[in-house]
Every structure is written in C-alpha cells, then in structure tokens.
Coordinates of C-alpha atoms in Angstrom, one line a residue:
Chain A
X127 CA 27.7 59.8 135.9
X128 CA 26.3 63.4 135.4
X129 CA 27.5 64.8 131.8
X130 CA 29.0 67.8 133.3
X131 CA 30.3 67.6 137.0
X132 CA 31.6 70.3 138.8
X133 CA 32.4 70.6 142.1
X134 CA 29.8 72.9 144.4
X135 CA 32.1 74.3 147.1
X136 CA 31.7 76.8 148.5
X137 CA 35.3 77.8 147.9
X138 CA 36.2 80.8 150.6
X139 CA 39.3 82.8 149.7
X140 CA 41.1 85.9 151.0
X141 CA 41.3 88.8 148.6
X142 CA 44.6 88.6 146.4
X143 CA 44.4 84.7 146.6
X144 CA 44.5 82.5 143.4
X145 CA 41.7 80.1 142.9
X146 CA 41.2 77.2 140.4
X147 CA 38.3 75.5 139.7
X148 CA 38.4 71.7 137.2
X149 CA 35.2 70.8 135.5
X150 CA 34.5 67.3 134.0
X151 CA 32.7 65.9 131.1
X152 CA 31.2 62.9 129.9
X153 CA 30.7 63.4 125.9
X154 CA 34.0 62.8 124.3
X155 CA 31.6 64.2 121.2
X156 CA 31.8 67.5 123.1
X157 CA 33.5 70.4 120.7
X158 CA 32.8 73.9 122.6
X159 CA 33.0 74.6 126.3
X160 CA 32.5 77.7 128.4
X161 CA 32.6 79.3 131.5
X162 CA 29.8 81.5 132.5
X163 CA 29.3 83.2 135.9
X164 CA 25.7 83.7 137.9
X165 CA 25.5 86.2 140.4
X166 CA 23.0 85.3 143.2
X167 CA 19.7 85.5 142.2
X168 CA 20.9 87.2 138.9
X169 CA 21.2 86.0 134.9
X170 CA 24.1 83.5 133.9
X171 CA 26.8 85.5 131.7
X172 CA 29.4 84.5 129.7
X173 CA 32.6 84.4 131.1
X174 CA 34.8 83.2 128.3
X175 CA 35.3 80.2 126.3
X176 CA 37.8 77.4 126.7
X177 CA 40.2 76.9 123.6
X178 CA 42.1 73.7 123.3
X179 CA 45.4 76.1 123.4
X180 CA 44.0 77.2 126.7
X181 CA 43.5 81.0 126.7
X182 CA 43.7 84.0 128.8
X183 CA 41.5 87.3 129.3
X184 CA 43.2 89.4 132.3
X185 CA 42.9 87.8 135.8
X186 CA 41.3 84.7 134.4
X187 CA 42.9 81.5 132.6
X188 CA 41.1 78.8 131.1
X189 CA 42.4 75.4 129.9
X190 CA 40.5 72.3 128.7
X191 CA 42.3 68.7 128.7
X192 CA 40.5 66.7 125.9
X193 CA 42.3 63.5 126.7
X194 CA 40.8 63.4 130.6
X195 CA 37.8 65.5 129.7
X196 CA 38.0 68.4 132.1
X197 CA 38.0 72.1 131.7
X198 CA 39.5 74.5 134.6
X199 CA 39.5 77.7 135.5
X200 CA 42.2 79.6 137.2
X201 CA 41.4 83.2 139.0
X202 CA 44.6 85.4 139.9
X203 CA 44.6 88.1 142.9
X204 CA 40.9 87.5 143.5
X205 CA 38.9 90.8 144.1
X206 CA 35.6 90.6 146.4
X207 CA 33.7 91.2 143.3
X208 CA 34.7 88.0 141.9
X209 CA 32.4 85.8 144.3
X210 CA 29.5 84.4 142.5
X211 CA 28.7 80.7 140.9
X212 CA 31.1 79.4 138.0
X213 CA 29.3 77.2 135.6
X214 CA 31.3 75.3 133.2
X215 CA 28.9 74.5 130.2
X216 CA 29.9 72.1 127.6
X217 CA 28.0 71.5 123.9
X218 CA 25.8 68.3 123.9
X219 CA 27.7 66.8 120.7
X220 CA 26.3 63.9 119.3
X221 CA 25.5 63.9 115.5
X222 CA 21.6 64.0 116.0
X223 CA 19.6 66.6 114.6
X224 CA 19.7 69.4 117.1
X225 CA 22.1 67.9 119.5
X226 CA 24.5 70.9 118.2
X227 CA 22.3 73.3 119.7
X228 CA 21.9 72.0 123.3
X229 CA 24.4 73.3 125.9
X230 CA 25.0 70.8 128.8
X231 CA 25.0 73.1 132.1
X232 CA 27.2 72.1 135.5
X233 CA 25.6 73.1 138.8
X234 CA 27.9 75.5 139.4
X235 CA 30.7 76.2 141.9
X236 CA 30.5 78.8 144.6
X237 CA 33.1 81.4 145.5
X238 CA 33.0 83.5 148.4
X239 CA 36.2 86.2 148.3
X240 CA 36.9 87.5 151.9
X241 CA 37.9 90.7 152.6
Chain B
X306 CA 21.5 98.5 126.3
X307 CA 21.1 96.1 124.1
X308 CA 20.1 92.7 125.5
X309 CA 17.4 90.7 125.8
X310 CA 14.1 91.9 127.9
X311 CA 12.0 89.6 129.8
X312 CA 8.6 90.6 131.5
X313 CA 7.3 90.2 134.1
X314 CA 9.9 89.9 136.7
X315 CA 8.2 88.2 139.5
X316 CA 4.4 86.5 139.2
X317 CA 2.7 84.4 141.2
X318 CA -0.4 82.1 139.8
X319 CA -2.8 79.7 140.9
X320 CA -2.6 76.2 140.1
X321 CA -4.8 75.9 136.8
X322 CA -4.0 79.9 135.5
X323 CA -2.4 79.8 132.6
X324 CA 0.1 82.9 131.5
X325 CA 2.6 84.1 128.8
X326 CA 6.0 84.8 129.6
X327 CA 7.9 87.5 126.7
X328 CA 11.2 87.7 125.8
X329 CA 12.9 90.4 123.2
X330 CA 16.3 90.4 122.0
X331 CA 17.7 93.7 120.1
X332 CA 21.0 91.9 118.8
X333 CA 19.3 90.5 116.2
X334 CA 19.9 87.0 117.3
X335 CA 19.0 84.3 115.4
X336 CA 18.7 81.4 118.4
X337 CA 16.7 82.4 121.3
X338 CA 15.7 79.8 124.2
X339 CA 14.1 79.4 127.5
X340 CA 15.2 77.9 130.5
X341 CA 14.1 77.3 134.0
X342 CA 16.6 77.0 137.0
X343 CA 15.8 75.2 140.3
X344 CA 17.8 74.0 143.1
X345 CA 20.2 71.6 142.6
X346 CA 18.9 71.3 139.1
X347 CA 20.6 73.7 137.3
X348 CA 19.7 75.1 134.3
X349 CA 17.2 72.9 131.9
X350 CA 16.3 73.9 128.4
X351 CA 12.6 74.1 128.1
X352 CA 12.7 75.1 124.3
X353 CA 14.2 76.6 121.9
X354 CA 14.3 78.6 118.0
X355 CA 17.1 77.9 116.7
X356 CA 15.7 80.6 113.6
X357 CA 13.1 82.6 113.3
X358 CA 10.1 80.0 111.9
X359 CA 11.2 77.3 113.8
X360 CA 10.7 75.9 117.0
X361 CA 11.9 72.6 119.3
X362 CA 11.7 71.0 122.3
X363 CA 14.5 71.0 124.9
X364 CA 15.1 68.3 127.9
X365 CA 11.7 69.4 129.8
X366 CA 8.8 70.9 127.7
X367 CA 5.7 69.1 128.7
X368 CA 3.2 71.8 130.1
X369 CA 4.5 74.3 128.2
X370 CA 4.4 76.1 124.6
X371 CA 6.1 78.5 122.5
X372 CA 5.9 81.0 119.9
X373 CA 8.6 82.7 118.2
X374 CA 6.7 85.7 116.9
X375 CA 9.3 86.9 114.8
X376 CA 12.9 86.9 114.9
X377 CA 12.9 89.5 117.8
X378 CA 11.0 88.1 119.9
X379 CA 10.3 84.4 121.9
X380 CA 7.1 83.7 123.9
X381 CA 6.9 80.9 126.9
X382 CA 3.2 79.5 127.4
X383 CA 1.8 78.0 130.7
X384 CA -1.6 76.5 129.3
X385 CA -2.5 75.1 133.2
X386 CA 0.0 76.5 135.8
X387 CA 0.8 73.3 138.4
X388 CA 3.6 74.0 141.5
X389 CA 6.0 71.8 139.8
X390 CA 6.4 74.9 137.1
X391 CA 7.1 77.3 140.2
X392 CA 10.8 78.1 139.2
X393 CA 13.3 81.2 137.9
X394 CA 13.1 81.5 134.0
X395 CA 15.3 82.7 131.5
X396 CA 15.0 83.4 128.2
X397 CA 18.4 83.8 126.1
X398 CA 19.4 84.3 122.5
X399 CA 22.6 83.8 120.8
X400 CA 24.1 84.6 117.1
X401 CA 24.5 80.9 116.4
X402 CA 23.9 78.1 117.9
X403 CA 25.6 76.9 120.9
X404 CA 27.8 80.0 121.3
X405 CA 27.7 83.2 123.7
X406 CA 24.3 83.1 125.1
X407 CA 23.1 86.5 126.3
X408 CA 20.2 86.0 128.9
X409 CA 17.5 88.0 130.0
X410 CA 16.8 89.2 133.7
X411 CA 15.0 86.0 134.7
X412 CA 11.1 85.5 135.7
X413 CA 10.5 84.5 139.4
X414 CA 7.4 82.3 139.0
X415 CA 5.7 80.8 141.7
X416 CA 2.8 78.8 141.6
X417 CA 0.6 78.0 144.8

C-alpha cells in the first residue's frame, strides 16, 4: 500500500459545481496533513492545513478522519481558476531522528472546471 | 516578493557534465529542501537542511550533493549528470520543519 493514496482523476466539473476529493494514509504516526495545489508545470503551494476539528478558509473545507486515516477536501461553487492538481501531503511520523521532517507527498488529483 | 529564487530555469546537460543548481530564500527560513518531480512519481526529497550547518539525506540522494552556504541559501550538486537525473526540481524552505513549504519556480533539467 502506498503511504499516501489519492485518487488521480481527472475530475471534470461545470463552473458553480461542488467537488470533494478523500485522501488516504498509511502512518497512524502521522500528526500534520496538508493540502497543497500544483498548477501545470508550475511550483506546489500551500493550500491549507487539515485540523482534526476540520477547518474552513472561504470556498474550501478540509476535514481529516484519524480513525480511517483519510483527509478530504471539499471545493464550493468551483471557479475555472480552481483546476489544477490537489496533493494531500501528510508528515512521515515515526520517532526516528528526522522522520519529523519528511513530508509524505500523494500523486495528486486533477481537476478540470468547465465553463 | 519574498520567496524563494531558483536559477537556472531550464538546462540541458550531457551525460557526465556536472552542474550546480541555487536556491535563495528571503523569509529567513530555517529548513530549506530540494526535490525532484517526475511522472507518476511525485515529489521525492533529494535532501534537506533542516538549519543552517546541517545537512541530510532524503528518500533519493545518490548522485547528488549539497551545500547549505548559509542560512539564505541551499545549493543542489550534480557531480556526473546521467538521464535518470533528467527531471523538474524544486527547492523549498519552511520556518520549521514539516510546516508551510514555500517552493521555488522549479528547474527543468534534462539530460541527453
């Protein structure tokens, strides 16, 4: 099993539609997760970062479920500038020296926003 | 704006060349890294400084070095360029750890 499993899509969705994506984990040691977004052929960047209380920033809702080991990410009234690749990145965990410092990156899911 | 600077963008080698990629971060950073991304690989941690002084290896460093020159700035080292290296890399630095990487522009290497 890959340690951070996402699925690749491509998910294709009309303007205005709402759009989750579910993200899953192997470490059970894993303590931060994030979701970062990767325009084509440009740098990751940070989305936002999953709380266990689940948290909002505008259009975009993330939740993580410890107990089943998956993150998602919920997109409201999609806008055309939304499509790019999600990557869910989760911490390594583990209680070797280091292992605190090594993000775990998914392949990413795609998401193509129609007009 | 602040960020982190990578140079060059695009370079193309021949197998054997060797070259230095450079990263700088103006957000006075502590970690920096570098990564490569390939197809249906996603990203891989090549190294990283997790403070200025230090230095470690990620998942895939063989056939590569690093310098962290000071706490600004975070070199990537291709002693003997081979076509397995052709990749995108990016360099990225964060305030601690694990948390809010900010990434550079990427370097699209290719080596023939």
């Amino acid at each position: 099993r890959k340690e951070v499993e996402q699925d690749p899509g491509p998910f294709n969705v009309p303007e205005g539609a709402t759009v989750a994506f579910n993200c899953t984990y192997s470490n059970s040691a894993s303590q931060s997760f994030f979701w970062y977004r990767q325009d084509c052929r440009k740098e990751p960047k940070l989305l936002m970062s999953v709380y266990s209380s689940g948290n909002e920033d505008g259009r975009f809702t993330a939740q993580l479920n410890r107990a089943s080991q998956y993150i998602s990410l919920l997109i409201r009234d999609s806008k055309l500038s939304d499509s790019a690749t999600y990557l869910c990145v989760v911490t390594s965990g583990g209680s070797g020296a280091g292992n605190n410092r090594k993000l775990i990156w998914g392949l990413g899911t795609s998401l193509a926003v129609n007009p | 704006n602040a960020g982190v600077t990578q140079t060059p963008k695009f370079q193309v080698l021949k197998t054997g060349q060797s070259m230095t990629l450079q990263c700088a971060q103006d957000m006075n950073h502590n970690s920096m890294y570098w990564y490569r991304q390939d197809p249906g690989m996603g990203l891989r941690l090549i190294y990283y400084s997790a403070s200025e002084g230090t230095t470690d290896k990620g998942e895939v460093p063989n056939g590569y070095n690093v310098s962290r020159l000071n706490k600004r700035e975070f070199s990537l080292r291709l002693e003997s360029a081979a076509p397995s290296q052709t990749s995108v890399y990016f360099c990225a630095s964060s305030s601690r750890a694990y948390y809010g990487y900010t990434f550079g522009s990427g370097t699209r290497l290719t080596v023939v």
